[in-house]
Short mmCIF file of C-alpha atoms in Angstrom, two decimals:
data_model
loop_
_atom_site.label_atom_id
_atom_site.label_comp_id
_atom_site.label_asym_id
_atom_site.label_seq_id
_atom_site.Cartn_x
_atom_site.Cartn_y
_atom_site.Cartn_z
CA UNK A 164 -34.94 -66.05 29.16
CA UNK A 165 -37.00 -67.69 26.11
CA UNK A 166 -39.99 -66.48 24.93
CA UNK A 167 -42.99 -68.52 25.95
CA UNK A 168 -46.44 -66.92 24.44
CA UNK A 169 -48.07 -67.33 21.21
CA UNK A 170 -46.60 -66.26 18.05
CA UNK A 171 -47.71 -66.65 14.50
CA UNK A 172 -45.45 -66.20 10.94
CA UNK A 173 -46.43 -64.70 7.84
CA UNK A 174 -44.24 -66.04 5.23
CA UNK A 175 -44.06 -63.31 2.12
CA UNK A 176 -43.76 -65.50 -0.87
CA UNK A 177 -45.81 -63.02 -3.41
CA UNK A 178 -43.08 -61.62 -5.51
CA UNK A 179 -42.58 -61.99 -8.89
CA UNK A 180 -39.06 -62.59 -9.11
CA UNK A 181 -38.40 -60.79 -12.19
CA UNK A 182 -34.45 -60.39 -11.49
CA UNK A 183 -34.67 -64.27 -11.13
CA UNK A 184 -35.39 -64.80 -15.15
CA UNK A 185 -37.57 -68.38 -14.15
CA UNK A 186 -41.30 -68.84 -15.53
CA UNK A 187 -41.94 -69.62 -11.87
CA UNK A 188 -41.82 -67.15 -8.93
CA UNK A 189 -38.14 -67.48 -7.69
CA UNK A 190 -39.96 -68.67 -4.15
CA UNK A 191 -41.37 -71.83 -5.46
CA UNK A 192 -38.58 -72.97 -7.44
CA UNK A 193 -36.84 -76.31 -6.77
CA UNK A 194 -34.39 -76.00 -4.14
CA UNK A 195 -32.56 -79.37 -2.91
CA UNK A 196 -35.26 -81.42 -3.91
CA UNK A 197 -38.16 -79.41 -2.48
CA UNK A 198 -40.00 -75.93 -3.79
CA UNK A 199 -37.49 -73.10 -1.58
CA UNK A 200 -40.21 -71.30 -0.01
CA UNK A 201 -40.93 -74.43 1.68
CA UNK A 202 -38.02 -74.54 3.90
CA UNK A 203 -38.69 -71.65 5.87
CA UNK A 204 -42.26 -72.47 6.02
CA UNK A 205 -41.13 -76.38 7.47
CA UNK A 206 -38.67 -74.61 9.95
CA UNK A 207 -41.45 -72.31 11.63
CA UNK A 208 -43.83 -75.45 11.43
CA UNK A 209 -41.18 -77.04 13.36
CA UNK A 210 -40.66 -74.12 15.95
CA UNK A 211 -42.76 -75.05 19.47
CA UNK A 212 -43.60 -71.02 19.99
CA UNK A 213 -45.48 -70.62 16.95
CA UNK A 214 -49.35 -71.39 16.62
CA UNK A 215 -49.50 -71.01 12.90
CA UNK A 216 -48.49 -69.61 9.67
CA UNK A 217 -49.61 -67.94 6.83
CA UNK A 218 -48.43 -67.70 3.45
CA UNK A 219 -48.90 -64.89 0.97
CA UNK A 220 -48.77 -65.85 -2.47
CA UNK A 221 -49.52 -64.47 -5.95
CA UNK A 222 -53.29 -64.47 -6.28
CA UNK A 223 -53.45 -67.21 -9.10
CA UNK A 224 -51.83 -69.39 -6.63
CA UNK A 225 -54.18 -68.89 -3.93
CA UNK A 226 -56.73 -69.70 -6.01
CA UNK A 227 -55.14 -72.66 -8.14
CA UNK A 228 -52.44 -73.90 -5.57
CA UNK A 229 -50.23 -76.58 -6.60
CA UNK A 230 -50.16 -79.90 -4.75
CA UNK A 231 -47.30 -78.81 -2.29
CA UNK A 232 -49.45 -75.38 -1.63
CA UNK A 233 -52.79 -77.34 -1.58
CA UNK A 234 -51.36 -79.57 1.08
CA UNK A 235 -50.13 -76.98 3.42
CA UNK A 236 -53.43 -75.20 3.32
CA UNK A 237 -54.75 -78.73 3.85
CA UNK A 238 -52.68 -79.17 7.08
CA UNK A 239 -53.87 -75.58 8.44
CA UNK A 240 -51.68 -73.27 6.74
CA UNK A 241 -53.58 -70.22 5.59
CA UNK A 242 -52.97 -68.97 2.25
CA UNK A 243 -53.84 -65.34 0.80
CA UNK A 244 -53.23 -63.48 -2.00
CA UNK A 245 -50.27 -60.56 -2.26
CA UNK A 246 -50.68 -57.01 -3.32
CA UNK A 247 -48.85 -54.77 -5.61
CA UNK A 248 -46.32 -54.06 -3.46
CA UNK A 249 -44.35 -55.61 -0.46
CA UNK A 250 -46.37 -53.25 2.10
CA UNK A 251 -49.31 -54.36 0.87
CA UNK A 252 -48.66 -58.37 1.29
CA UNK A 253 -47.61 -58.08 4.58
CA UNK A 254 -51.02 -56.02 5.17
CA UNK A 255 -52.88 -58.71 3.86
CA UNK A 256 -51.02 -61.17 5.51
CA UNK A 257 -51.67 -59.70 8.57
CA UNK A 258 -55.31 -59.04 8.31
CA UNK A 259 -55.53 -62.82 8.73
CA UNK A 260 -53.26 -63.39 11.99
CA UNK A 261 -55.86 -64.31 15.06
CA UNK A 262 -56.19 -61.38 17.37
CA UNK A 263 -55.21 -63.30 20.28
CA UNK A 264 -51.77 -63.38 18.77
CA UNK A 265 -48.90 -62.04 20.91
CA UNK A 266 -46.06 -61.45 17.87
CA UNK A 267 -45.93 -61.95 14.58
CA UNK A 268 -42.85 -62.71 12.59
CA UNK A 269 -42.59 -61.38 9.04
CA UNK A 270 -40.11 -63.51 6.91
CA UNK A 271 -39.41 -63.67 3.41
CA UNK A 272 -40.12 -66.82 1.52
CA UNK A 273 -36.79 -66.50 -0.28
CA UNK A 274 -34.76 -66.96 2.49
CA UNK A 275 -35.31 -70.83 3.23
CA UNK A 276 -32.06 -71.54 5.59
CA UNK A 277 -33.27 -69.76 8.49
CA UNK A 278 -32.90 -71.28 11.82
CA UNK A 279 -34.83 -72.44 14.90
CA UNK A 280 -32.29 -70.87 17.28
CA UNK A 281 -32.44 -67.71 15.17
CA UNK A 282 -35.89 -67.24 15.09
CA UNK A 283 -36.01 -68.16 19.00
CA UNK A 284 -33.05 -64.98 19.43
CA UNK A 285 -35.34 -62.64 17.48
CA UNK A 286 -38.26 -63.69 20.03
CA UNK A 287 -36.71 -63.23 22.68
CA UNK A 288 -35.49 -59.44 22.13
CA UNK A 289 -39.27 -58.16 20.85
CA UNK A 290 -40.91 -56.52 23.16
CA UNK A 291 -44.47 -55.19 24.29
CA UNK A 292 -43.60 -51.92 22.99
CA UNK A 293 -41.02 -52.22 20.13
CA UNK A 294 -39.95 -54.80 17.54
CA UNK A 295 -36.39 -56.97 16.65
CA UNK A 296 -35.09 -57.58 13.32
CA UNK A 297 -32.59 -60.30 12.16
CA UNK A 298 -29.53 -58.96 10.55
CA UNK A 299 -25.96 -59.27 10.99
CA UNK A 300 -23.15 -56.09 11.21
CA UNK A 301 -21.77 -55.10 7.78
CA UNK A 302 -17.95 -55.94 7.33
CA UNK A 303 -16.95 -55.04 4.10
CA UNK A 304 -15.69 -51.40 3.46
CA UNK A 305 -18.50 -49.12 1.95
CA UNK A 306 -18.29 -46.48 -0.84
CA UNK A 307 -20.71 -43.97 -1.92
CA UNK A 308 -20.34 -43.44 -5.53
CA UNK A 309 -21.95 -40.95 -8.40
CA UNK A 310 -23.97 -41.88 -11.65
CA UNK A 311 -21.15 -42.27 -13.54
CA UNK A 312 -19.48 -45.13 -11.09
CA UNK A 313 -16.89 -42.73 -9.38
CA UNK A 314 -16.06 -43.19 -5.70
CA UNK A 315 -17.57 -39.92 -3.50
CA UNK A 316 -16.40 -41.21 -0.29
CA UNK A 317 -16.01 -44.14 2.30
CA UNK A 318 -18.76 -44.83 4.35
CA UNK A 319 -18.10 -45.33 8.14
CA UNK A 320 -19.51 -48.94 8.39
CA UNK A 321 -19.24 -49.22 12.53
CA UNK A 322 -22.75 -48.91 13.11
CA UNK A 323 -24.42 -50.28 9.72
CA UNK A 324 -26.04 -53.43 9.85
CA UNK A 325 -27.76 -55.54 7.53
CA UNK A 326 -31.35 -56.28 7.72
CA UNK A 327 -32.77 -59.54 7.47
CA UNK A 328 -35.55 -61.62 8.45
CA UNK A 329 -37.59 -62.53 10.48
CA UNK A 330 -38.89 -59.20 11.60
CA UNK A 331 -40.86 -59.78 14.92
CA UNK A 332 -43.52 -57.53 16.27
CA UNK A 333 -46.28 -57.16 18.74
CA UNK A 334 -49.43 -57.97 16.61
CA UNK A 335 -51.46 -54.83 17.59
CA UNK A 336 -48.27 -52.81 16.67
CA UNK A 337 -47.45 -53.97 13.28
CA UNK A 338 -51.23 -54.21 12.42
CA UNK A 339 -51.55 -50.41 13.10
CA UNK A 340 -48.08 -49.50 11.60
CA UNK A 341 -49.69 -51.15 8.26
CA UNK A 342 -53.10 -49.57 8.74
CA UNK A 343 -51.54 -46.24 8.65
CA UNK A 344 -49.24 -46.72 5.65
CA UNK A 345 -52.35 -48.00 3.74
CA UNK A 346 -54.26 -44.59 4.81
CA UNK A 347 -51.26 -42.44 4.15
CA UNK A 348 -50.15 -44.58 0.74
CA UNK A 349 -46.93 -45.53 2.07
CA UNK A 350 -44.68 -48.09 1.03
CA UNK A 351 -41.12 -49.30 2.57
CA UNK A 352 -38.64 -52.23 1.61
CA UNK A 353 -39.57 -54.05 5.22
CA UNK A 354 -41.53 -53.83 8.15
CA UNK A 355 -38.85 -52.43 9.92
CA UNK A 356 -38.44 -49.40 7.55
CA UNK A 357 -42.01 -48.93 8.03
CA UNK A 358 -41.74 -48.72 12.00
CA UNK A 359 -38.72 -46.15 11.79
CA UNK A 360 -41.03 -43.74 9.98
CA UNK A 361 -43.51 -44.06 12.07
CA UNK A 362 -41.56 -43.41 15.41
CA UNK A 363 -41.49 -47.35 16.61
CA UNK A 364 -38.64 -48.97 18.16
CA UNK A 365 -36.91 -51.59 16.51
CA UNK A 366 -33.72 -53.43 18.08
CA UNK A 367 -31.63 -55.12 16.22
CA UNK A 368 -30.61 -59.07 16.68
CA UNK A 369 -27.09 -60.40 15.54
CA UNK A 370 -27.62 -63.97 14.23
CA UNK A 371 -25.15 -65.98 12.89
CA UNK A 372 -26.45 -68.49 10.96
CA UNK A 373 -26.51 -68.28 7.43
CA UNK A 374 -29.55 -66.71 6.11
CA UNK A 375 -29.20 -65.77 2.63
CA UNK A 376 -31.92 -64.01 0.40
CA UNK A 377 -32.14 -66.23 -3.33
CA UNK A 378 -32.61 -63.25 -5.57
CA UNK A 379 -30.59 -64.03 -8.86
CA UNK A 380 -30.43 -67.89 -10.37
CA UNK A 381 -26.89 -68.30 -9.19
CA UNK A 382 -27.77 -68.01 -5.42
CA UNK A 383 -29.51 -71.07 -6.07
CA UNK A 384 -25.92 -73.07 -6.37
CA UNK A 385 -24.72 -71.52 -3.44
CA UNK A 386 -27.80 -72.15 -0.97
CA UNK A 387 -27.66 -75.80 -1.99
CA UNK A 388 -24.03 -76.36 -1.57
CA UNK A 389 -24.40 -74.86 1.82
CA UNK A 390 -27.61 -77.88 2.43
CA UNK A 391 -25.05 -80.20 1.14
CA UNK A 392 -22.23 -79.31 3.56
CA UNK A 393 -25.25 -79.80 5.98
CA UNK A 394 -25.79 -82.96 5.08
CA UNK A 395 -28.94 -85.14 6.50
CA UNK A 396 -29.54 -82.73 9.50
CA UNK A 397 -30.79 -79.92 6.74
CA UNK A 398 -32.39 -82.43 4.20
CA UNK A 399 -34.54 -84.38 6.97
CA UNK A 400 -35.24 -81.89 9.28
CA UNK A 401 -34.99 -78.84 7.50
CA UNK A 402 -32.67 -76.18 8.67
CA UNK A 403 -33.40 -76.24 11.98
CA UNK A 404 -30.94 -75.64 14.65
CA UNK A 405 -31.67 -75.51 18.20
CA UNK A 406 -34.99 -74.20 19.36
CA UNK A 407 -33.57 -72.28 21.98
#
């Protein structure tokens, strides 16, 4: 059963990318001929279930956007300035989402390879009273270590997943969670963790498509190599996949 309502995407691209070591924020560096964040924006734009997109960007980019961002704004994409922490940036993005929206997808602008098929799978499992999170099962052996790097114990990986994005929630539910977080001074690494803190159910959705987060400069080469392998399908249409 596919989702047939009205959704909105909040692309979080407000970070400074300190670990990346570039003058440009990592989400705006060139990737296979276009700004990194533009890859996922175009995928959400091409998805039939999304009525609109908000990009959360550093304040100076919201005030004086480069040409490619100005073109996106002219086409109807909303630009808003981010906050001091990721939780703040998501809250500011959510404030732009129209009230008639059913579901909101929060996605990292540094994950350029998300596919329409993966987005559709997460949409299908987001419900009226719970969120859904893209992810995948942990397959590596896990070790807990002390401050000196000594292994304390092995960790059972059977029930462990890596959380990715998009993370999709009913609009009213995630907006209220972020309002509560602001009142209580709470910051979390992602929306799923915020919902867990406030007792909101979240389900994990196993996606199989590559969905790496670009964190360091060497990640760019890996992502570009993947794009090169996919060839024309990616370079002409964005990493689209099947809309489902």
